mmCIF file of C-alpha atoms in Angstrom:
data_model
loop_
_atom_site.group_PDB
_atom_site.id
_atom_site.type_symbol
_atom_site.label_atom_id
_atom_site.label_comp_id
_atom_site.label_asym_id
_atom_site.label_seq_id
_atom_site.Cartn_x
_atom_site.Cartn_y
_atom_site.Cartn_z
ATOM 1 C CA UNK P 11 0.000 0.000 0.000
ATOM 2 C CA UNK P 12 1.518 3.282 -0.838
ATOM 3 C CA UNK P 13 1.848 5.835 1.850
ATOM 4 C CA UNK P 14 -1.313 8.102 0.468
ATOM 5 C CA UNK P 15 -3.178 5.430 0.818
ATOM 6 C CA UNK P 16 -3.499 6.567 4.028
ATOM 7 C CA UNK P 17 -5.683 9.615 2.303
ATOM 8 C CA UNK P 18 -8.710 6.910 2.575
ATOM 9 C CA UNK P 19 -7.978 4.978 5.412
ATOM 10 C CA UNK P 20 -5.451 5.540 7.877
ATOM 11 C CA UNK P 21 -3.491 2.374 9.117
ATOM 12 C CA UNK P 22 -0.532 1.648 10.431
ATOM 13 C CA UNK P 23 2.365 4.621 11.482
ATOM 14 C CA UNK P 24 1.729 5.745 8.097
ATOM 15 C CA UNK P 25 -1.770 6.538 9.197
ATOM 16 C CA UNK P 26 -0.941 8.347 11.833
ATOM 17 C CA UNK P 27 1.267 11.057 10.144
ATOM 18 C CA UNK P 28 -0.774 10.877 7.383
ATOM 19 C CA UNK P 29 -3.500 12.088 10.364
ATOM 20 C CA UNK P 30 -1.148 14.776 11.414
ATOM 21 C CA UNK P 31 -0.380 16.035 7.831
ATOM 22 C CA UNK P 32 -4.205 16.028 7.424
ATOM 23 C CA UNK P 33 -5.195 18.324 10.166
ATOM 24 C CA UNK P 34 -2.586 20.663 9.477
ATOM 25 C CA UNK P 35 -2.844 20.210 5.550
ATOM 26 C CA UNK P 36 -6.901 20.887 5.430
ATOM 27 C CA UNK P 37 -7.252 23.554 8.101
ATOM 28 C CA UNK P 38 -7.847 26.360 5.305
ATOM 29 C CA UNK P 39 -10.637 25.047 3.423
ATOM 30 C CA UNK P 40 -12.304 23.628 6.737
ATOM 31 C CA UNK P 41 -12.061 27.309 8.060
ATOM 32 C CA UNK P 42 -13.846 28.490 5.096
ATOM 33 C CA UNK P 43 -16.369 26.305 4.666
ATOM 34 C CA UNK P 44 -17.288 25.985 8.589
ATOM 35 C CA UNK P 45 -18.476 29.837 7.918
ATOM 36 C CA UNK P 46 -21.597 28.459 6.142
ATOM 37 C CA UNK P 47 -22.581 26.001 9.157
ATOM 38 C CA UNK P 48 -25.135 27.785 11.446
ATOM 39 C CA UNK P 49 -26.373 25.840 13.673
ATOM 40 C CA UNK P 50 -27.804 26.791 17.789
ATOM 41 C CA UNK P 51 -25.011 27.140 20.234
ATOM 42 C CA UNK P 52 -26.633 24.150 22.202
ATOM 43 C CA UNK P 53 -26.502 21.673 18.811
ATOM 44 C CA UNK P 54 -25.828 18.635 18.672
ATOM 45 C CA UNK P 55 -23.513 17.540 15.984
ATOM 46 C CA UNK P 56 -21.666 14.848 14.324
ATOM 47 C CA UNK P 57 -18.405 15.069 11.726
ATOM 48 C CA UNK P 58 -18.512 11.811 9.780
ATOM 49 C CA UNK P 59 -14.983 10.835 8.353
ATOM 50 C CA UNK P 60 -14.020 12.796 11.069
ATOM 51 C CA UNK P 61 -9.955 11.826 10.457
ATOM 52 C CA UNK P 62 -7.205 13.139 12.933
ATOM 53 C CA UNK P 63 -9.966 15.389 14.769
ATOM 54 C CA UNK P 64 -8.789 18.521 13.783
ATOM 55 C CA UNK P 65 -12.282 19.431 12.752
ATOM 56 C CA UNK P 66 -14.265 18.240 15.848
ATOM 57 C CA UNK P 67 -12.231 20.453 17.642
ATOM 58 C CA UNK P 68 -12.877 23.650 15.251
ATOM 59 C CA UNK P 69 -17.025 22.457 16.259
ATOM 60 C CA UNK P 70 -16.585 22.370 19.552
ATOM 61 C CA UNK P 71 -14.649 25.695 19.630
ATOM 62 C CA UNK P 72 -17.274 27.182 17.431
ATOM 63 C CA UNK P 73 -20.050 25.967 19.230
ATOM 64 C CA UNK P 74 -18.811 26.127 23.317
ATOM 65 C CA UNK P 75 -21.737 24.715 24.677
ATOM 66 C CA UNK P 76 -22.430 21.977 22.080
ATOM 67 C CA UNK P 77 -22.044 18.304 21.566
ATOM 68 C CA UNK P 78 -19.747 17.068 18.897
ATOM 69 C CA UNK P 79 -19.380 13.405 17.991
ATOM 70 C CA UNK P 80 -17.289 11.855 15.378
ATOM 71 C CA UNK P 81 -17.559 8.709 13.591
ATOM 72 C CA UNK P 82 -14.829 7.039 11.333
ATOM 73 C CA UNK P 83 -13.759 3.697 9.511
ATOM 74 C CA UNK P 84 -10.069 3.774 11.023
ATOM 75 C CA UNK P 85 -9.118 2.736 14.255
ATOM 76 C CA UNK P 86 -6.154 5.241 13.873
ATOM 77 C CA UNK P 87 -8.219 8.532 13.071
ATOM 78 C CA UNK P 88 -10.534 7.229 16.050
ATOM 79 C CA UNK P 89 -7.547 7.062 18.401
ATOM 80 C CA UNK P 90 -6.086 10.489 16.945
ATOM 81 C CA UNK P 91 -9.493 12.465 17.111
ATOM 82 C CA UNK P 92 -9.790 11.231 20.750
ATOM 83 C CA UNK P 93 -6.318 12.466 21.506
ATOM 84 C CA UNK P 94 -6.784 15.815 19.686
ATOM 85 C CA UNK P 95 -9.985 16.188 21.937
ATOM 86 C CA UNK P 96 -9.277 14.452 24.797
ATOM 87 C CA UNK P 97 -10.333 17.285 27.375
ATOM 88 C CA UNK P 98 -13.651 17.328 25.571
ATOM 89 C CA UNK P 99 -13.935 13.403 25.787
ATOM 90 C CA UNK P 100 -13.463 13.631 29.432
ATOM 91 C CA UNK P 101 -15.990 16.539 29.780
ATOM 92 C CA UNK P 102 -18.757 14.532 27.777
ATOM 93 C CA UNK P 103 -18.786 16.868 25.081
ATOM 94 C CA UNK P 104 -17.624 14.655 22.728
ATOM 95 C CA UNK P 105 -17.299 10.922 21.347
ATOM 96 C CA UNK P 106 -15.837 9.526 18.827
ATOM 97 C CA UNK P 107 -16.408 5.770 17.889
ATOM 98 C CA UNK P 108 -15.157 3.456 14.878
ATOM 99 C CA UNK P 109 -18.158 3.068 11.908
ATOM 100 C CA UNK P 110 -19.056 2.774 8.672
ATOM 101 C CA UNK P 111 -21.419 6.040 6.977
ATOM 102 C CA UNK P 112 -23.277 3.867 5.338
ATOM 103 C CA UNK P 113 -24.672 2.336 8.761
ATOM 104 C CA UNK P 114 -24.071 4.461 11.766
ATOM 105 C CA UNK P 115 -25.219 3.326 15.076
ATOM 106 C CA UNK P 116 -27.208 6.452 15.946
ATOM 107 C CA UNK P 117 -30.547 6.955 16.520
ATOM 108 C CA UNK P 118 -33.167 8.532 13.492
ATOM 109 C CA UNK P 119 -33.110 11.869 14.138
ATOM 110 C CA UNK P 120 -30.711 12.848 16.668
ATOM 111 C CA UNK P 121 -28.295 15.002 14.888
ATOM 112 C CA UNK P 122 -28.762 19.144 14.122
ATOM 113 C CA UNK P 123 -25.858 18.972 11.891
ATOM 114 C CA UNK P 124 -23.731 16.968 10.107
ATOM 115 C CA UNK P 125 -20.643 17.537 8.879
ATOM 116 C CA UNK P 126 -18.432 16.111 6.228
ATOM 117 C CA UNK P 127 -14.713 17.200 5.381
ATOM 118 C CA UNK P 128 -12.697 16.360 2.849
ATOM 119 C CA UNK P 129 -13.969 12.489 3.666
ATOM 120 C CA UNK P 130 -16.918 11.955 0.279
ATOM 121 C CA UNK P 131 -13.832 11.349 -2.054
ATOM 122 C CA UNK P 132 -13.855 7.761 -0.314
ATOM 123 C CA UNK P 133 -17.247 6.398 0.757
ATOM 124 C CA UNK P 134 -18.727 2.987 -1.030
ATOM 125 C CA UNK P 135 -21.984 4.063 -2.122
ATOM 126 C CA UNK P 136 -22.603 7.610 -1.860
ATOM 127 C CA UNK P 137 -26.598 7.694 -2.046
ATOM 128 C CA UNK P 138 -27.061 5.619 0.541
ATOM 129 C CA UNK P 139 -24.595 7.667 2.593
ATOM 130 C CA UNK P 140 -26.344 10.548 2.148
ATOM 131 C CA UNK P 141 -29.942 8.191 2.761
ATOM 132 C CA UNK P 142 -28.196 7.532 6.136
ATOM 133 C CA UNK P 143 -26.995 10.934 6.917
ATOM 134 C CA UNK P 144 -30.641 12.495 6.267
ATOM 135 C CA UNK P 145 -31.959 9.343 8.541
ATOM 136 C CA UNK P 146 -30.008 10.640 11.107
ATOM 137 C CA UNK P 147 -30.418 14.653 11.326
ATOM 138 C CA UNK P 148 -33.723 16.331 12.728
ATOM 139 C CA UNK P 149 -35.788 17.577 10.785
ATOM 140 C CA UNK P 150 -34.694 20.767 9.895
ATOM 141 C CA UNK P 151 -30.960 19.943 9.946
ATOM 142 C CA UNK P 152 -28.351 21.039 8.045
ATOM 143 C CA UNK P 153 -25.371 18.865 6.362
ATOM 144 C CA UNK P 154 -22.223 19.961 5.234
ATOM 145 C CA UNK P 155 -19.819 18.947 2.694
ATOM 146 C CA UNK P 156 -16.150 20.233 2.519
ATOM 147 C CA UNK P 157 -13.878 19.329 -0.494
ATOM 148 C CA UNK P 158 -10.711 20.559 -1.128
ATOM 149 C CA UNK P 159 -11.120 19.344 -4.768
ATOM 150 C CA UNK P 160 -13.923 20.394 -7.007
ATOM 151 C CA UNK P 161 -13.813 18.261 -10.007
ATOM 152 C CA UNK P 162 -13.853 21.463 -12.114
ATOM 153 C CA UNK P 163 -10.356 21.646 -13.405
ATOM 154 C CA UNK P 164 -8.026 18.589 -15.361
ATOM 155 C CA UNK P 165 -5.551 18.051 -12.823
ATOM 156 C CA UNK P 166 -8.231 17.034 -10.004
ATOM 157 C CA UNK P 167 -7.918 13.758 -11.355
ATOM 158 C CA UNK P 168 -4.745 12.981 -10.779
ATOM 159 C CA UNK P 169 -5.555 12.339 -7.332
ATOM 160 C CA UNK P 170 -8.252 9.374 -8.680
ATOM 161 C CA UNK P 171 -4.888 7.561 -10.216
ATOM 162 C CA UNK P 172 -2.828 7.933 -7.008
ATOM 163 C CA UNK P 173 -5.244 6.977 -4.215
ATOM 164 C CA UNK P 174 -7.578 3.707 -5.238
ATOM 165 C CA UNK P 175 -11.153 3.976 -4.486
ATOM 166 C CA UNK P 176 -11.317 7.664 -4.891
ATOM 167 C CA UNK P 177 -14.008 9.327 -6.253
ATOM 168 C CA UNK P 178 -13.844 13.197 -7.039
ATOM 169 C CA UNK P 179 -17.840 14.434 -7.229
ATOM 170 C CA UNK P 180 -18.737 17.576 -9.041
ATOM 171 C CA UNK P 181 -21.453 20.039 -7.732
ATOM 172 C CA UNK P 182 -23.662 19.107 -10.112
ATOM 173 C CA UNK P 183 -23.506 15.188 -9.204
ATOM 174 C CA UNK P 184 -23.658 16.086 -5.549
ATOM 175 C CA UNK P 185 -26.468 18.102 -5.935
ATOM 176 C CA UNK P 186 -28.541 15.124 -7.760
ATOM 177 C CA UNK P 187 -27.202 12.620 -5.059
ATOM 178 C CA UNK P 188 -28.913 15.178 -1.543
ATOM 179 C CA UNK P 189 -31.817 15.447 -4.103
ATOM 180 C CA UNK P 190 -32.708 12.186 -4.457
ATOM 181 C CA UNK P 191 -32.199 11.621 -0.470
ATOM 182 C CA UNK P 192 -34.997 14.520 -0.541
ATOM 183 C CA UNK P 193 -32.618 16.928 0.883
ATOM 184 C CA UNK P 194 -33.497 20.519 0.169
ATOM 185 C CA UNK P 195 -32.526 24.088 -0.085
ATOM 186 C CA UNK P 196 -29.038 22.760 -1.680
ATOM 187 C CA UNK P 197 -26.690 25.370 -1.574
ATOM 188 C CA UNK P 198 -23.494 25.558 -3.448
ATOM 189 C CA UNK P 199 -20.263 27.353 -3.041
ATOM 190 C CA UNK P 200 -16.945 27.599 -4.038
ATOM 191 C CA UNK P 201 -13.446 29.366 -3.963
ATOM 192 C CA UNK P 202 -10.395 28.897 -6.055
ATOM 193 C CA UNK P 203 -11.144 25.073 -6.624
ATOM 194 C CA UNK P 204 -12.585 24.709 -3.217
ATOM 195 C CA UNK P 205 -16.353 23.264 -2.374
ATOM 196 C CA UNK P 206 -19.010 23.861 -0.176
ATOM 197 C CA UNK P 207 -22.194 22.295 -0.167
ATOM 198 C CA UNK P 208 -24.862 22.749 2.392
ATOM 199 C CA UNK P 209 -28.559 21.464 2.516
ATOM 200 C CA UNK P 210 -31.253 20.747 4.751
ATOM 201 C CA UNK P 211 -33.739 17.923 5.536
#
């Protein structure tokens, strides 16, 4: 397995500075696209993929009297996002547990937001992701989507050929994909070669 491998699922000590690199490396676009995330300053929220933590930790900054949970495939983001968070851990403001998107062990409607950072690129099945991910928020919830990578220019794909099972979605695709989970008011946005995408169920 090649070291950014480790872009998809951390393992090993390769995952773990590829966890490191990550929450240094992604800090810019997360800070811009955690601008279009409001949400109550009592919310509940979770960050799926949530990686070395980096982000959980921006939420629970953000949002001082919140709780912020975080779900992800690898044992080593799920050891690194407790780490990076531990005070909040130990405080109850925050869990983090080993899972799969497509069938997270939380409750229907339990979530006011959901966030998702720079993680889409790798999940198996993205409509029934987002299916899960609408199952879920409250009514009235909002879910975010961060990408670094927009699809929109030639080189974007490069990435595809270095890391298997990566999947770089347009705006347009992503926008058919919430649809069809019957999210609405879909909002897109983008900088440089940066997206957001916001919507609510």
């Amino acid at each position: 397995m090649s070291f950014f491998e480790n872009t998809r699922k951390p393992v090993g000590f390769g995952g773990k500075v590829m966890t490191a690199m990550m929450n240094i490396g992604h800090k810019p676009v997360a800070h811009w696209g955690l601008q279009f995330l409001k949400v109550s300053s009592n919310a509940k929220i979770l960050d799926c993929g949530c990686g070395g933590g980096a982000n959980i930790k921006k939420l629970l900054k953000k949002y001082p009297h919140s709780i912020v949970n975080g779900i992800d495939y690898s044992i080593v983001s799920v050891e690194k996002s407790k780490k990076v968070n531990n005070e909040a851990v130990a405080e109850g403001r925050c869990t983090v547990m080993k899972g799969n998107v497509m069938n997270m062990p939380y409750s229907a409607t339990c979530f006011d937001a959901v966030t998702a950072f720079e993680t889409i690129y790798f999940w198996q099945d993205l409509p029934k992701c987002f299916c899960e991910i609408y199952r879920v928020l409250k009514p009235g919830g909002t879910f975010l989507i961060c990408n670094e990578v927009s699809g929109d220019e030639a080189k974007d794909e490069k990435w595809t050929k270095i890391i298997e099972g990566m999947t770089i979605y347009k705006d347009t695709e992503l926008k058919i994909y919430l649809g069809q989970a019957t999210f609405r008011n879909i909002q897109i946005r983008k900088k440089n070669n940066w997206l957001c995408v916001t919507a609510e169920k």
